[in-house]
Amino acid sequence: MKNFNKTLLAIAVTLASSQAMAAGFQLNSQSATGIGRAFAGDAVIADNASVLARNPAAMALFDEKQLSMGLVYADVQVQVSDVYINSDFGEIHYGGVDDAAEAKIIPNFYYINPVNDKFAYGIAMFSNFGTGTDTSDLSSPASILGGAAQVPAPVDLLGKTEVSTYNLNFSASYRFNDHFSVGAGVDIIYGTGVLTRGGEVPGAGQLDLVDVDATGVAFGGILGAVYEINADHRFGISYRFSPEFTADGTVNYLGQDYQEINIPLPDIFQVAGFHQLTDKFAFHYTAQLTTWGDFDEISVSDPADVQLKHYAWDDSWLFSIGGTYTLNDTWTLRAGYMRDQGVVGEISSISIPDSDRQWYTAGATYNLSKHTSLDFGLAFVLGEDVDLIEMSGITSSIPGADSSMVHASTRSDATYFSMQYNYKF
């Protein structure tokens, strides 16, 4: 657990670029089925075992064992452009990075076992948080005065970030009657990460500010409920508790090693509805709140108590709607739209290209047999162009009243391709 905290600490302190394509560094990639409908109604539809990622109570809707497993390929495009400062020498430009993110393959696995008509249990593996970017190309010193002199880049804001988290979830559900069911689960969260911040500073040589390579474990949980008006109309609600990490460990920050690390992660609350309007068409929707406002500060202690970074992030809502159409016994089609709010409020960052995002998604299920099916999902995620200013302690040494103010434009878009295998026992 201590090493996992090192990784998350480094991400937070240096405001690592989020390629998760959701609020903060949150992921929306738990299943191909969900991607195909923009995760609309995912906490209650229960058309395969991947519902376990959203609401354990929905296991009560199953009357036979089910297995789902799949892969999501996230092709993320993060652009950082026109990075510059104003100085007594005029504007000093550092260039940009056309593709600061790397594509990722994100796996998932779900199994649900109804023991009887009241009780079910399940196990799942998926990811809720992740990021991976590299802005090291911007860390070279800039030439001024006709190339006769050089000034440093804002290397305290630039570098490489590689982080993955995986939830191993154990859940159970209980059905009280034909209308009401509840569920609960425990998350064992495994994380790995590499992060560097630094670069060449004229007159000082290579400056290494952060250097982290870490793995570890933390714990969280989820509660959920389902209310069924009847078989065609039902509602789901869930609340996922994310951990606040406090652990012993070491992290090198500004040349100093610290031992105890404290970092809050946001909780996730969602409500969903499903309505089978005709024999062939169903309408579904989701509203989800992620409490990024809890992500207020990162601190370390021993040998001293230090607040490494203060945040002014906002809680983030996403809203999605979707439809499912049963074409025939072989094919089921789905589509969705999501509006996802960004989290950055008063304090902006070059390294988080955060903005409101729009998701346009489509998907399908192909039934290979009575027991086996394949799901396909495709999503186009469109961010917004953001012009921002972030303060650098490195460029403040350059003559000029505003030299510490680093200007930049950022944008993040993505395309998700996903496939999932489902089996009914």
mmCIF file of C-alpha atoms in Angstrom, residues 56-57 59-60 116-120 172-177 180-184:
data_model
loop_
_atom_site.group_PDB
_atom_site.id
_atom_site.type_symbol
_atom_site.label_atom_id
_atom_site.label_comp_id
_atom_site.label_asym_id
_atom_site.label_seq_id
_atom_site.Cartn_x
_atom_site.Cartn_y
_atom_site.Cartn_z
ATOM 1 C CA PRO A 56 -23.693 -5.414 -6.702
ATOM 2 C CA ALA A 57 -27.444 -5.433 -5.952
ATOM 3 C CA MET A 59 -26.811 -9.664 -9.181
ATOM 4 C CA ALA A 60 -30.258 -10.409 -7.741
ATOM 5 C CA ASN A 116 -30.740 -19.505 -4.740
ATOM 6 C CA ASP A 117 -33.679 -17.154 -5.374
ATOM 7 C CA LYS A 118 -32.517 -14.852 -2.541
ATOM 8 C CA PHE A 119 -28.732 -14.815 -2.471
ATOM 9 C CA ALA A 120 -25.993 -14.331 -5.090
ATOM 10 C CA ALA A 172 -22.933 -10.349 -2.542
ATOM 11 C CA SER A 173 -26.610 -9.509 -3.070
ATOM 12 C CA TYR A 174 -29.854 -10.317 -1.279
ATOM 13 C CA ARG A 175 -33.398 -10.173 -2.669
ATOM 14 C CA PHE A 176 -36.051 -9.212 -0.100
ATOM 15 C CA ASN A 177 -39.043 -9.611 -2.432
ATOM 16 C CA PHE A 180 -36.379 -4.740 -3.715
ATOM 17 C CA SER A 181 -32.796 -6.072 -3.596
ATOM 18 C CA VAL A 182 -29.579 -4.881 -1.972
ATOM 19 C CA GLY A 183 -25.891 -5.634 -2.438
ATOM 20 C CA ALA A 184 -22.454 -4.857 -1.026
#
